[in-house]
Amino acid sequence: MFPDKYNVQEFVPTCAYTKINIGGPGRYLAEIDQTEDLIALVRHCIREKIRYVVLGHGSNVFFSDKGFPGLVIVNFCTGMKLTGKTSVRCESGMALSALNRWCVENSLTGFEFSSGIPGTIGGAIFGNAGAYGKNIGQCLMGAVVLMPDGSVLSVERDFFEFAYRDSSLKRNRGIVLSADFAFEKGAREKIVHKVKDILAMRAAKLPPEHIATAGSYFKNLKDEAGQPIPAAKYLESVGSKETVIGGMRVFEGHANIFVNSGSATADDLLKLERLLKKRVQEKYRLLLEREVMYLF
């Protein structure tokens, strides 16, 4: 089925590869740390008509209780090289936190917003991750992308059609292999201060790192002027913080974050999602949209 060099395993619990710790067994799973192997393995799946998904840190995703019927490729490609005095190329499996630290160490500004955001470069581009009015699309210059037909493209930022928590990758199913970023020189003291401020703000309202969660579950909404309105505002008003279904509960500090208490299933999470969507829709005639990815 697969070449031996990729060490593909069978029936591995996918929950072990998601931060929310939910998911049944993956039919196949491989951990890959070389970009050329990632390309070759995806091309193998295309030729053999095997379903596949490429996963980073699994911080914004959960799997079905039945698992995944194809190949789960866990991306551990973390290479990085300078392309200029203030620019860098990162492989897509690199952690956002690693790039954030590198920027601080080199007195580069423009990436402070990513402080405390879990996940990888590839996943962040896929969902246009961001916080406090900034997002990764604003500092991305271009990328190398593996397309569903097996071709590899060098693309510029416009290719991604970035929008709020969205990119073209959600529609064209491309996989980021590496990404080019450009930053600006700044005063290290100011950069450090900003990073500390952001981490403090996150710590005040978000669960500690060890808590099993997928982060903000629903996308924020917009008012008539196009200004963002936190989904948590509506969720809190319909009593979401008191809601528990099976092993899932709503985090007491944030109405749009759902926590696995230790025994939760995907079915519990989907039931919680449907219940809270219904409450908000009935009270406000608004339809919440899931930000977290569900794989089945």
Coordinates of C-alpha atoms in Angstrom, one line a residue:
M1 CA 0.0 0.0 0.0
F2 CA 2.8 2.4 1.0
P3 CA 6.6 2.3 0.5
D4 CA 8.3 1.1 3.7
K5 CA 10.5 4.3 4.0
Y6 CA 7.5 6.3 5.2
N7 CA 6.8 4.0 8.2
V8 CA 3.1 4.2 7.7
Q9 CA 1.2 2.9 10.8
E10 CA -2.3 1.5 10.9
F11 CA -5.3 2.2 13.2
V12 CA -3.5 4.9 15.2
P13 CA -5.8 7.0 17.5
T14 CA -6.2 10.4 15.8
C15 CA -7.1 11.9 19.2
A16 CA -3.4 11.8 20.1
Y17 CA -2.7 14.3 17.3
T18 CA -5.4 16.9 18.2
K19 CA -5.2 19.4 21.0
I20 CA -8.8 18.7 22.0
N21 CA -8.0 15.0 22.2
I22 CA -11.0 13.8 20.1
G23 CA -11.0 11.3 17.3
G24 CA -11.1 7.6 16.5
P25 CA -8.5 5.5 14.8
G26 CA -6.9 6.7 11.6
R27 CA -6.8 3.9 9.0
Y28 CA -3.2 4.9 8.2
L29 CA -0.9 7.5 9.7
A30 CA 2.6 8.7 8.9
E31 CA 4.9 11.3 10.6
I32 CA 6.9 13.1 8.0
D33 CA 9.9 15.5 8.6
Q34 CA 11.2 16.0 5.1
T35 CA 9.3 18.1 2.5
E36 CA 10.3 15.9 -0.4
D37 CA 8.8 12.9 1.5
L38 CA 5.6 14.9 2.1
I39 CA 5.3 15.6 -1.6
A40 CA 6.1 12.0 -2.6
L41 CA 3.6 10.6 -0.1
V42 CA 0.8 12.9 -1.2
R43 CA 1.5 12.1 -4.8
H44 CA 1.3 8.4 -3.9
C45 CA -2.1 8.9 -2.4
I46 CA -3.3 10.8 -5.5
R47 CA -2.1 7.9 -7.8
E48 CA -3.6 5.2 -5.6
K49 CA -6.8 7.2 -5.0
I50 CA -6.3 7.1 -1.2
R51 CA -7.9 9.9 0.9
Y52 CA -5.4 11.9 2.8
V53 CA -5.2 14.9 5.1
V54 CA -2.1 16.8 6.3
L55 CA -2.1 17.8 9.9
G56 CA 0.1 20.2 11.8
H57 CA -0.3 20.5 15.6
G58 CA -4.0 19.7 15.4
S59 CA -4.9 22.8 17.4
N60 CA -8.0 23.8 15.5
V61 CA -9.3 20.4 14.4
F62 CA -11.1 17.2 15.6
F63 CA -11.8 13.9 14.0
S64 CA -14.9 11.7 13.9
D65 CA -15.3 9.0 16.6
K66 CA -15.0 6.6 13.7
G67 CA -11.6 8.1 12.9
F68 CA -10.4 8.8 9.4
P69 CA -10.7 6.3 6.5
G70 CA -7.5 7.4 4.7
L71 CA -4.0 8.5 5.5
V72 CA -3.3 11.1 8.1
I73 CA 0.1 12.8 7.4
V74 CA 1.5 14.6 10.4
N75 CA 3.8 17.4 9.2
F76 CA 7.0 17.7 11.2
C77 CA 8.9 19.7 8.5
T78 CA 10.4 22.6 10.5
G79 CA 13.2 24.0 8.4
M80 CA 14.0 27.7 8.2
K81 CA 16.4 29.9 6.3
L82 CA 17.1 33.6 5.9
T83 CA 16.2 35.1 2.6
G84 CA 17.1 38.7 3.5
K85 CA 18.0 40.9 6.5
T86 CA 14.4 41.0 7.6
S87 CA 12.8 38.1 5.7
V88 CA 12.7 34.3 6.2
R89 CA 11.4 31.1 4.6
C90 CA 9.8 28.6 6.9
E91 CA 8.7 25.1 6.3
S92 CA 5.0 24.6 7.0
G93 CA 5.4 22.3 10.0
M94 CA 7.3 25.0 12.0
A95 CA 5.4 26.2 15.1
L96 CA 4.1 29.7 15.1
S97 CA 5.8 30.1 18.5
A98 CA 9.2 29.2 17.0
L99 CA 8.9 32.0 14.4
N100 CA 7.6 34.4 17.0
R101 CA 10.7 33.7 19.2
W102 CA 13.0 34.1 16.2
C103 CA 11.5 37.5 15.5
V104 CA 11.9 38.7 19.1
E105 CA 15.5 37.4 19.2
N106 CA 16.3 39.3 16.0
S107 CA 14.4 42.5 16.9
L108 CA 11.9 42.1 14.1
T109 CA 8.4 43.5 14.4
G110 CA 5.1 42.5 12.7
F111 CA 4.6 39.0 14.2
E112 CA 3.8 39.9 17.8
F113 CA 0.1 39.2 17.3
S114 CA 0.9 35.5 17.0
S115 CA 2.1 35.3 20.6
G116 CA 0.4 32.4 22.3
I117 CA -1.4 31.2 19.2
P118 CA -0.9 27.4 19.0
G119 CA -0.3 25.6 15.7
T120 CA 2.0 25.6 12.7
I121 CA 2.8 27.9 9.9
G122 CA 0.8 25.7 7.4
G123 CA -2.3 25.5 9.6
A124 CA -2.2 29.3 10.3
I125 CA -2.1 30.1 6.6
F126 CA -4.9 27.7 5.9
G127 CA -7.2 29.4 8.4
N128 CA -5.6 32.9 8.2
A129 CA -4.9 32.8 11.9
G130 CA -4.7 36.1 13.8
A131 CA -5.5 38.1 16.9
Y132 CA -6.0 41.7 18.0
G133 CA -6.7 43.0 14.5
K134 CA -3.7 41.3 12.8
N135 CA -3.4 38.1 10.8
I136 CA -0.8 35.9 9.2
G137 CA -1.8 37.0 5.7
Q138 CA -0.6 40.5 6.4
C139 CA 3.1 39.4 6.8
L140 CA 3.1 36.6 4.2
M141 CA 4.9 37.4 0.9
G142 CA 4.5 34.1 -0.9
A143 CA 4.6 30.4 -0.5
V144 CA 5.2 27.0 -2.2
V145 CA 2.1 25.0 -2.4
L146 CA 1.4 21.4 -3.3
M147 CA -1.8 21.1 -5.3
P148 CA -4.4 18.3 -5.4
D149 CA -3.1 17.2 -8.8
G150 CA 0.4 16.7 -7.4
S151 CA 1.9 19.9 -9.0
V152 CA 4.0 22.2 -6.9
L153 CA 3.4 26.0 -7.3
S154 CA 5.3 29.0 -6.2
V155 CA 2.6 31.6 -5.4
E156 CA 2.3 35.1 -4.2
R157 CA 0.1 36.3 -1.3
D158 CA -2.9 37.1 -3.6
F159 CA -3.2 33.4 -4.4
F160 CA -4.6 32.8 -0.9
E161 CA -7.5 35.3 -1.2
F162 CA -7.3 35.9 2.6
A163 CA -10.4 36.9 4.5
Y164 CA -11.4 36.6 8.1
R165 CA -10.3 33.1 9.2
D166 CA -10.3 32.0 5.6
S167 CA -8.1 31.3 2.6
S168 CA -8.4 29.8 -0.8
L169 CA -6.8 26.6 0.6
K170 CA -10.1 25.7 2.1
R171 CA -11.5 25.5 -1.4
N172 CA -8.6 24.4 -3.7
R173 CA -7.2 21.9 -1.1
G174 CA -3.6 23.1 -1.6
I175 CA -1.0 22.2 1.0
V176 CA 1.5 24.8 2.0
L177 CA 5.1 23.4 1.9
S178 CA 7.0 26.5 2.8
A179 CA 6.2 30.2 3.3
D180 CA 8.1 33.5 2.9
F181 CA 7.6 36.2 5.4
A182 CA 8.9 39.8 5.6
F183 CA 9.1 41.8 8.8
E184 CA 10.6 45.2 9.8
K185 CA 13.4 46.1 12.2
G186 CA 12.1 47.3 15.5
A187 CA 13.3 48.1 19.1
R188 CA 13.7 44.8 20.9
E189 CA 12.5 46.3 24.2
K190 CA 9.2 47.4 22.6
I191 CA 8.7 44.1 20.8
V192 CA 9.3 42.1 24.1
H193 CA 6.9 44.4 25.9
K194 CA 4.2 43.9 23.3
V195 CA 4.6 40.1 23.3
K196 CA 4.3 40.1 27.1
D197 CA 1.2 42.2 27.0
I198 CA -0.5 39.9 24.4
L199 CA 0.4 36.8 26.4
A200 CA -1.0 38.4 29.6
M201 CA -4.3 39.3 27.8
R202 CA -4.6 35.7 26.4
A203 CA -3.8 34.2 29.8
A204 CA -6.6 36.3 31.4
K205 CA -9.4 34.9 29.2
L206 CA -8.2 31.6 27.6
P207 CA -7.6 28.2 29.1
P208 CA -4.1 27.1 30.2
E209 CA -2.0 25.3 27.6
H210 CA -2.6 21.8 29.2
I211 CA -6.4 22.1 28.8
A212 CA -7.9 20.1 25.9
T213 CA -9.6 22.5 23.6
A214 CA -9.6 23.5 20.0
G215 CA -9.6 27.3 20.6
S216 CA -12.4 29.5 19.4
Y217 CA -15.1 27.2 18.1
F218 CA -17.3 29.6 16.1
K219 CA -16.3 32.4 13.8
N220 CA -17.0 35.9 15.0
L221 CA -19.8 37.8 13.3
K222 CA -20.0 41.3 11.8
D223 CA -22.3 44.2 12.3
E224 CA -23.9 46.2 9.5
A225 CA -20.7 48.4 9.2
G226 CA -18.6 45.3 8.8
Q227 CA -17.1 45.5 12.3
P228 CA -16.5 42.2 14.1
I229 CA -18.8 41.1 16.9
P230 CA -17.4 38.3 19.1
A231 CA -19.5 35.1 18.8
A232 CA -18.8 34.7 22.6
K233 CA -21.1 37.7 23.2
Y234 CA -24.1 35.9 21.8
L235 CA -23.1 32.5 23.2
E236 CA -22.8 34.0 26.7
S237 CA -26.2 35.6 26.5
V238 CA -27.9 32.3 25.8
G239 CA -26.3 30.6 28.8
S240 CA -23.6 28.7 27.1
K241 CA -21.2 28.7 30.1
E242 CA -23.6 26.5 32.1
T243 CA -23.8 23.9 29.3
V244 CA -22.3 20.4 29.6
I245 CA -22.9 17.5 27.2
G246 CA -21.2 14.3 27.9
G247 CA -17.5 15.0 28.3
M248 CA -17.7 18.4 26.7
R249 CA -18.2 21.7 28.6
V250 CA -18.0 25.4 27.8
F251 CA -14.9 27.0 29.4
E252 CA -16.0 29.2 32.3
G253 CA -13.7 32.1 31.2
H254 CA -14.8 32.2 27.5
A255 CA -18.2 31.3 26.0
N256 CA -16.7 30.4 22.6
I257 CA -14.2 27.9 23.9
F258 CA -15.3 24.3 24.5
V259 CA -13.3 22.0 26.8
N260 CA -12.8 18.2 26.7
S261 CA -13.1 17.2 30.4
G262 CA -11.3 14.0 29.6
S263 CA -13.9 11.6 28.2
A264 CA -15.5 13.6 25.4
T265 CA -16.3 12.2 22.0
A266 CA -16.8 13.9 18.7
D267 CA -20.6 13.2 19.1
D268 CA -20.6 15.1 22.4
L269 CA -18.9 18.1 20.7
L270 CA -21.2 18.1 17.7
K271 CA -24.3 17.9 20.0
L272 CA -22.9 20.9 21.9
E273 CA -22.4 22.8 18.7
R274 CA -25.9 22.1 17.4
L275 CA -27.5 23.1 20.7
L276 CA -25.7 26.4 21.0
K277 CA -26.2 27.2 17.3
K278 CA -29.9 26.6 17.8
R279 CA -30.1 28.8 20.9
V280 CA -28.4 31.7 19.2
Q281 CA -30.4 31.3 16.0
E282 CA -33.7 31.3 17.9
K283 CA -32.8 34.3 20.0
Y284 CA -31.0 36.5 17.5
R285 CA -31.8 35.0 14.1
L286 CA -28.1 34.6 13.5
L287 CA -26.4 31.5 12.2
L288 CA -23.0 30.7 13.8
E289 CA -20.4 29.2 11.6
R290 CA -17.9 26.6 12.8
E291 CA -14.2 27.8 12.8
V292 CA -12.8 24.5 13.9
M293 CA -12.3 21.8 11.3
Y294 CA -14.2 18.5 11.6
L295 CA -12.5 15.6 9.7
F296 CA -14.4 12.4 9.1

